[in-house]
């Protein structure tokens, strides 16, 4: 029984460790360190660069900074990322979310650092602009520190989005992509 409990704890903690979360005191987790055992810094860097080129439609456009074997900074824009009232087809509204992420590399690990998360919002007097989301802003929380229902979905989606992106990158670094030689 003890072995079973220990194994369960190890599995659960493996999923929880190194995940993005949001809370009122700290906002969005600053960064996540991902271990990639037996990989050299240069290999992690080159696989990350390759992942960006395979993942994004215009990799040269999304890459905002790149120092070989040190870091890569890139920007993502998702036009249908956060939709409000998606069950009511009459008042359905989706927002565009922009993120800036920096990857830093060392032997056996990399740092996935979310530098900013912004949402495209209407501007007073017409037009639209990106507004950075401050996940520590007290107006997003109730007195008991739980998240208000108006932003609950966004606060659930944002960590899931970054955890998924980091998971995809980690898998790519570890396994690469299968080449199809049967063509």
PDB file of C-alpha atoms in Angstrom:
ATOM      1  CA  UNK A   1       0.000   0.000   0.000  1.00  0.00           C
ATOM      2  CA  UNK A   2       2.826   2.394   0.859  1.00  0.00           C
ATOM      3  CA  UNK A   3       4.486   1.712  -2.499  1.00  0.00           C
ATOM      4  CA  UNK A   4       1.197   2.451  -4.279  1.00  0.00           C
ATOM      5  CA  UNK A   5       0.778   5.769  -2.421  1.00  0.00           C
ATOM      6  CA  UNK A   6       4.381   6.741  -3.108  1.00  0.00           C
ATOM      7  CA  UNK A   7       4.010   5.931  -6.811  1.00  0.00           C
ATOM      8  CA  UNK A   8       0.750   7.931  -7.013  1.00  0.00           C
ATOM      9  CA  UNK A   9       2.397  10.915  -5.289  1.00  0.00           C
ATOM     10  CA  UNK A  10       5.358  10.799  -7.681  1.00  0.00           C
ATOM     11  CA  UNK A  11       3.093  10.677 -10.742  1.00  0.00           C
ATOM     12  CA  UNK A  12       0.873  13.543  -9.542  1.00  0.00           C
ATOM     13  CA  UNK A  13       3.815  15.719  -8.486  1.00  0.00           C
ATOM     14  CA  UNK A  14       5.456  15.098 -11.880  1.00  0.00           C
ATOM     15  CA  UNK A  15       2.462  16.673 -13.596  1.00  0.00           C
ATOM     16  CA  UNK A  16       2.218  19.579 -11.146  1.00  0.00           C
ATOM     17  CA  UNK A  17       5.915  20.503 -11.039  1.00  0.00           C
ATOM     18  CA  UNK A  18       6.898  23.186 -13.496  1.00  0.00           C
ATOM     19  CA  UNK A  19       3.401  24.272 -14.471  1.00  0.00           C
ATOM     20  CA  UNK A  20       2.082  27.770 -15.075  1.00  0.00           C
ATOM     21  CA  UNK A  21      -0.566  28.940 -12.589  1.00  0.00           C
ATOM     22  CA  UNK A  22      -2.309  32.190 -11.671  1.00  0.00           C
ATOM     23  CA  UNK A  23      -3.027  33.552  -8.205  1.00  0.00           C
ATOM     24  CA  UNK A  24      -3.667  37.014  -6.759  1.00  0.00           C
ATOM     25  CA  UNK A  25      -0.377  37.397  -4.880  1.00  0.00           C
ATOM     26  CA  UNK A  26       1.984  36.361  -7.684  1.00  0.00           C
ATOM     27  CA  UNK A  27      -0.122  36.715 -10.822  1.00  0.00           C
ATOM     28  CA  UNK A  28       0.975  34.392 -13.626  1.00  0.00           C
ATOM     29  CA  UNK A  29       3.945  32.178 -12.795  1.00  0.00           C
ATOM     30  CA  UNK A  30       7.067  34.074 -13.971  1.00  0.00           C
ATOM     31  CA  UNK A  31       8.743  31.156 -15.700  1.00  0.00           C
ATOM     32  CA  UNK A  32       9.055  27.388 -15.816  1.00  0.00           C
ATOM     33  CA  UNK A  33      12.293  25.410 -15.954  1.00  0.00           C
ATOM     34  CA  UNK A  34      11.978  22.260 -18.062  1.00  0.00           C
ATOM     35  CA  UNK A  35      14.539  19.489 -17.771  1.00  0.00           C
ATOM     36  CA  UNK A  36      15.674  17.702 -20.906  1.00  0.00           C
ATOM     37  CA  UNK A  37      18.233  15.185 -19.634  1.00  0.00           C
ATOM     38  CA  UNK A  38      21.297  14.334 -21.691  1.00  0.00           C
ATOM     39  CA  UNK A  39      20.791  17.264 -24.081  1.00  0.00           C
ATOM     40  CA  UNK A  40      23.496  19.881 -24.535  1.00  0.00           C
ATOM     41  CA  UNK A  41      22.721  23.600 -24.541  1.00  0.00           C
ATOM     42  CA  UNK A  42      23.427  23.897 -28.274  1.00  0.00           C
ATOM     43  CA  UNK A  43      21.150  20.948 -29.084  1.00  0.00           C
ATOM     44  CA  UNK A  44      18.276  22.375 -26.999  1.00  0.00           C
ATOM     45  CA  UNK A  45      18.735  25.743 -28.711  1.00  0.00           C
ATOM     46  CA  UNK A  46      18.735  24.274 -32.234  1.00  0.00           C
ATOM     47  CA  UNK A  47      15.710  22.036 -31.519  1.00  0.00           C
ATOM     48  CA  UNK A  48      13.832  25.040 -30.081  1.00  0.00           C
ATOM     49  CA  UNK A  49      14.609  27.115 -33.151  1.00  0.00           C
ATOM     50  CA  UNK A  50      13.478  24.224 -35.355  1.00  0.00           C
ATOM     51  CA  UNK A  51      10.257  23.914 -33.302  1.00  0.00           C
ATOM     52  CA  UNK A  52       9.475  27.608 -33.840  1.00  0.00           C
ATOM     53  CA  UNK A  53      10.045  27.202 -37.583  1.00  0.00           C
ATOM     54  CA  UNK A  54       7.710  24.194 -37.726  1.00  0.00           C
ATOM     55  CA  UNK A  55       5.054  25.603 -35.381  1.00  0.00           C
ATOM     56  CA  UNK A  56       4.525  29.141 -36.678  1.00  0.00           C
ATOM     57  CA  UNK A  57       3.404  30.215 -40.136  1.00  0.00           C
ATOM     58  CA  UNK A  58       5.960  33.056 -40.370  1.00  0.00           C
ATOM     59  CA  UNK A  59       8.850  32.109 -38.038  1.00  0.00           C
ATOM     60  CA  UNK A  60      10.998  35.081 -39.076  1.00  0.00           C
ATOM     61  CA  UNK A  61       8.144  37.437 -38.187  1.00  0.00           C
ATOM     62  CA  UNK A  62       7.386  35.910 -34.754  1.00  0.00           C
ATOM     63  CA  UNK A  63      11.056  35.742 -33.709  1.00  0.00           C
ATOM     64  CA  UNK A  64      11.870  39.009 -31.925  1.00  0.00           C
ATOM     65  CA  UNK A  65      15.326  38.170 -30.559  1.00  0.00           C
ATOM     66  CA  UNK A  66      17.849  35.400 -31.066  1.00  0.00           C
ATOM     67  CA  UNK A  67      21.355  34.941 -29.688  1.00  0.00           C
ATOM     68  CA  UNK A  68      22.785  31.577 -30.681  1.00  0.00           C
ATOM     69  CA  UNK A  69      22.813  29.058 -27.799  1.00  0.00           C
ATOM     70  CA  UNK A  70      21.696  31.745 -25.323  1.00  0.00           C
ATOM     71  CA  UNK A  71      18.060  32.722 -25.896  1.00  0.00           C
ATOM     72  CA  UNK A  72      15.194  33.052 -28.371  1.00  0.00           C
ATOM     73  CA  UNK A  73      12.388  35.570 -27.863  1.00  0.00           C
ATOM     74  CA  UNK A  74       9.213  35.113 -29.896  1.00  0.00           C
ATOM     75  CA  UNK A  75       5.727  36.575 -30.108  1.00  0.00           C
ATOM     76  CA  UNK A  76       2.489  34.693 -30.684  1.00  0.00           C
ATOM     77  CA  UNK A  77      -0.881  36.101 -31.697  1.00  0.00           C
ATOM     78  CA  UNK A  78      -4.012  33.967 -31.376  1.00  0.00           C
ATOM     79  CA  UNK A  79      -7.096  35.585 -32.895  1.00  0.00           C
ATOM     80  CA  UNK A  80      -9.714  33.271 -31.361  1.00  0.00           C
ATOM     81  CA  UNK A  81      -8.035  32.521 -28.083  1.00  0.00           C
ATOM     82  CA  UNK A  82     -10.558  33.803 -25.559  1.00  0.00           C
ATOM     83  CA  UNK A  83     -14.260  33.756 -26.410  1.00  0.00           C
ATOM     84  CA  UNK A  84     -16.913  35.156 -24.103  1.00  0.00           C
ATOM     85  CA  UNK A  85     -20.432  33.805 -24.001  1.00  0.00           C
ATOM     86  CA  UNK A  86     -19.604  31.157 -26.604  1.00  0.00           C
ATOM     87  CA  UNK A  87     -22.865  29.303 -25.838  1.00  0.00           C
ATOM     88  CA  UNK A  88     -25.012  32.294 -26.828  1.00  0.00           C
ATOM     89  CA  UNK A  89     -24.640  32.574 -30.602  1.00  0.00           C
ATOM     90  CA  UNK A  90     -26.196  36.076 -30.694  1.00  0.00           C
ATOM     91  CA  UNK A  91     -23.640  37.723 -28.389  1.00  0.00           C
ATOM     92  CA  UNK A  92     -20.615  35.577 -29.232  1.00  0.00           C
ATOM     93  CA  UNK A  93     -17.344  37.543 -28.944  1.00  0.00           C
ATOM     94  CA  UNK A  94     -13.732  36.382 -29.292  1.00  0.00           C
ATOM     95  CA  UNK A  95     -10.614  38.328 -28.328  1.00  0.00           C
ATOM     96  CA  UNK A  96      -7.145  38.312 -29.826  1.00  0.00           C
ATOM     97  CA  UNK A  97      -4.384  37.531 -27.338  1.00  0.00           C
ATOM     98  CA  UNK A  98      -0.701  38.382 -27.913  1.00  0.00           C
ATOM     99  CA  UNK A  99       2.110  36.762 -25.915  1.00  0.00           C
ATOM    100  CA  UNK A 100       5.837  37.362 -25.748  1.00  0.00           C
ATOM    101  CA  UNK A 101       7.873  34.332 -24.638  1.00  0.00           C
ATOM    102  CA  UNK A 102      11.610  34.019 -24.064  1.00  0.00           C
ATOM    103  CA  UNK A 103      13.461  30.711 -24.070  1.00  0.00           C
ATOM    104  CA  UNK A 104      16.868  30.539 -22.351  1.00  0.00           C
ATOM    105  CA  UNK A 105      19.137  27.506 -22.562  1.00  0.00           C
ATOM    106  CA  UNK A 106      21.598  25.597 -20.381  1.00  0.00           C
ATOM    107  CA  UNK A 107      22.877  22.030 -20.533  1.00  0.00           C
ATOM    108  CA  UNK A 108      20.024  19.654 -19.678  1.00  0.00           C
ATOM    109  CA  UNK A 109      17.318  22.326 -19.288  1.00  0.00           C
ATOM    110  CA  UNK A 110      15.661  25.408 -20.666  1.00  0.00           C
ATOM    111  CA  UNK A 111      13.660  28.261 -19.179  1.00  0.00           C
ATOM    112  CA  UNK A 112      10.240  29.091 -20.656  1.00  0.00           C
ATOM    113  CA  UNK A 113       9.601  32.693 -19.582  1.00  0.00           C
ATOM    114  CA  UNK A 114       6.331  34.495 -20.385  1.00  0.00           C
ATOM    115  CA  UNK A 115       7.320  38.168 -20.644  1.00  0.00           C
ATOM    116  CA  UNK A 116       3.855  39.545 -21.407  1.00  0.00           C
ATOM    117  CA  UNK A 117       0.272  38.607 -22.204  1.00  0.00           C
ATOM    118  CA  UNK A 118      -1.906  41.248 -23.889  1.00  0.00           C
ATOM    119  CA  UNK A 119      -5.458  41.342 -25.181  1.00  0.00           C
ATOM    120  CA  UNK A 120      -6.765  43.382 -28.115  1.00  0.00           C
ATOM    121  CA  UNK A 121      -9.505  45.647 -26.714  1.00  0.00           C
ATOM    122  CA  UNK A 122     -11.616  48.516 -28.081  1.00  0.00           C
ATOM    123  CA  UNK A 123     -10.127  51.951 -27.420  1.00  0.00           C
ATOM    124  CA  UNK A 124     -12.169  54.895 -26.197  1.00  0.00           C
ATOM    125  CA  UNK A 125     -12.890  57.109 -29.192  1.00  0.00           C
ATOM    126  CA  UNK A 126     -12.577  54.286 -31.723  1.00  0.00           C
ATOM    127  CA  UNK A 127     -10.027  51.751 -32.877  1.00  0.00           C
ATOM    128  CA  UNK A 128      -8.387  48.973 -30.901  1.00  0.00           C
ATOM    129  CA  UNK A 129      -5.161  48.488 -28.956  1.00  0.00           C
ATOM    130  CA  UNK A 130      -3.331  45.781 -27.045  1.00  0.00           C
ATOM    131  CA  UNK A 131      -3.736  46.026 -23.274  1.00  0.00           C
ATOM    132  CA  UNK A 132      -1.351  44.023 -21.102  1.00  0.00           C
ATOM    133  CA  UNK A 133      -3.153  41.756 -18.645  1.00  0.00           C
ATOM    134  CA  UNK A 134      -2.016  42.253 -15.054  1.00  0.00           C
ATOM    135  CA  UNK A 135      -2.964  38.982 -13.383  1.00  0.00           C
ATOM    136  CA  UNK A 136      -2.355  40.548  -9.935  1.00  0.00           C
ATOM    137  CA  UNK A 137      -4.955  43.284 -10.492  1.00  0.00           C
ATOM    138  CA  UNK A 138      -7.302  43.194  -7.491  1.00  0.00           C
ATOM    139  CA  UNK A 139     -10.353  43.991  -9.669  1.00  0.00           C
ATOM    140  CA  UNK A 140     -10.121  40.445 -11.095  1.00  0.00           C
ATOM    141  CA  UNK A 141     -10.607  38.898  -7.635  1.00  0.00           C
ATOM    142  CA  UNK A 142     -13.359  38.748  -5.032  1.00  0.00           C
ATOM    143  CA  UNK A 143     -12.738  39.567  -1.363  1.00  0.00           C
ATOM    144  CA  UNK A 144     -12.111  35.875  -0.629  1.00  0.00           C
ATOM    145  CA  UNK A 145      -9.338  35.978  -3.320  1.00  0.00           C
ATOM    146  CA  UNK A 146     -11.256  33.719  -5.712  1.00  0.00           C
ATOM    147  CA  UNK A 147     -11.395  34.780  -9.368  1.00  0.00           C
ATOM    148  CA  UNK A 148     -14.438  36.762 -10.543  1.00  0.00           C
ATOM    149  CA  UNK A 149     -16.715  34.912 -12.947  1.00  0.00           C
ATOM    150  CA  UNK A 150     -16.156  37.560 -15.675  1.00  0.00           C
ATOM    151  CA  UNK A 151     -12.490  36.507 -16.053  1.00  0.00           C
ATOM    152  CA  UNK A 152     -12.642  32.948 -14.728  1.00  0.00           C
ATOM    153  CA  UNK A 153     -12.486  31.369 -18.184  1.00  0.00           C
ATOM    154  CA  UNK A 154      -9.534  33.548 -19.237  1.00  0.00           C
ATOM    155  CA  UNK A 155      -7.668  32.725 -16.016  1.00  0.00           C
ATOM    156  CA  UNK A 156      -8.244  29.012 -16.681  1.00  0.00           C
ATOM    157  CA  UNK A 157      -7.188  29.194 -20.335  1.00  0.00           C
ATOM    158  CA  UNK A 158      -3.985  31.236 -20.006  1.00  0.00           C
ATOM    159  CA  UNK A 159      -1.989  28.742 -17.874  1.00  0.00           C
ATOM    160  CA  UNK A 160      -3.348  25.862 -19.970  1.00  0.00           C
ATOM    161  CA  UNK A 161      -2.179  27.645 -23.151  1.00  0.00           C
ATOM    162  CA  UNK A 162       1.381  28.186 -21.879  1.00  0.00           C
ATOM    163  CA  UNK A 163       1.611  24.690 -20.332  1.00  0.00           C
ATOM    164  CA  UNK A 164       0.494  23.188 -23.634  1.00  0.00           C
ATOM    165  CA  UNK A 165       2.994  25.259 -25.629  1.00  0.00           C
ATOM    166  CA  UNK A 166       5.824  24.328 -23.245  1.00  0.00           C
ATOM    167  CA  UNK A 167       4.771  20.659 -23.373  1.00  0.00           C
ATOM    168  CA  UNK A 168       4.843  20.703 -27.191  1.00  0.00           C
ATOM    169  CA  UNK A 169       8.310  22.257 -27.151  1.00  0.00           C
ATOM    170  CA  UNK A 170       9.591  19.793 -24.546  1.00  0.00           C
ATOM    171  CA  UNK A 171       8.288  16.823 -26.565  1.00  0.00           C
ATOM    172  CA  UNK A 172       9.855  18.191 -29.735  1.00  0.00           C
ATOM    173  CA  UNK A 173      13.235  18.647 -28.040  1.00  0.00           C
ATOM    174  CA  UNK A 174      13.104  15.138 -26.566  1.00  0.00           C
ATOM    175  CA  UNK A 175      11.727  13.239 -29.577  1.00  0.00           C
ATOM    176  CA  UNK A 176      11.920  15.498 -32.614  1.00  0.00           C
ATOM    177  CA  UNK A 177       9.510  14.761 -35.420  1.00  0.00           C
ATOM    178  CA  UNK A 178       9.104  11.522 -37.281  1.00  0.00           C
ATOM    179  CA  UNK A 179      10.227  11.825 -40.869  1.00  0.00           C
ATOM    180  CA  UNK A 180       8.001  10.315 -43.500  1.00  0.00           C
ATOM    181  CA  UNK A 181      10.224   8.569 -46.018  1.00  0.00           C
ATOM    182  CA  UNK A 182       7.292   6.858 -47.742  1.00  0.00           C
ATOM    183  CA  UNK A 183       6.448   9.447 -50.361  1.00  0.00           C
TER     184      UNK A 183
END
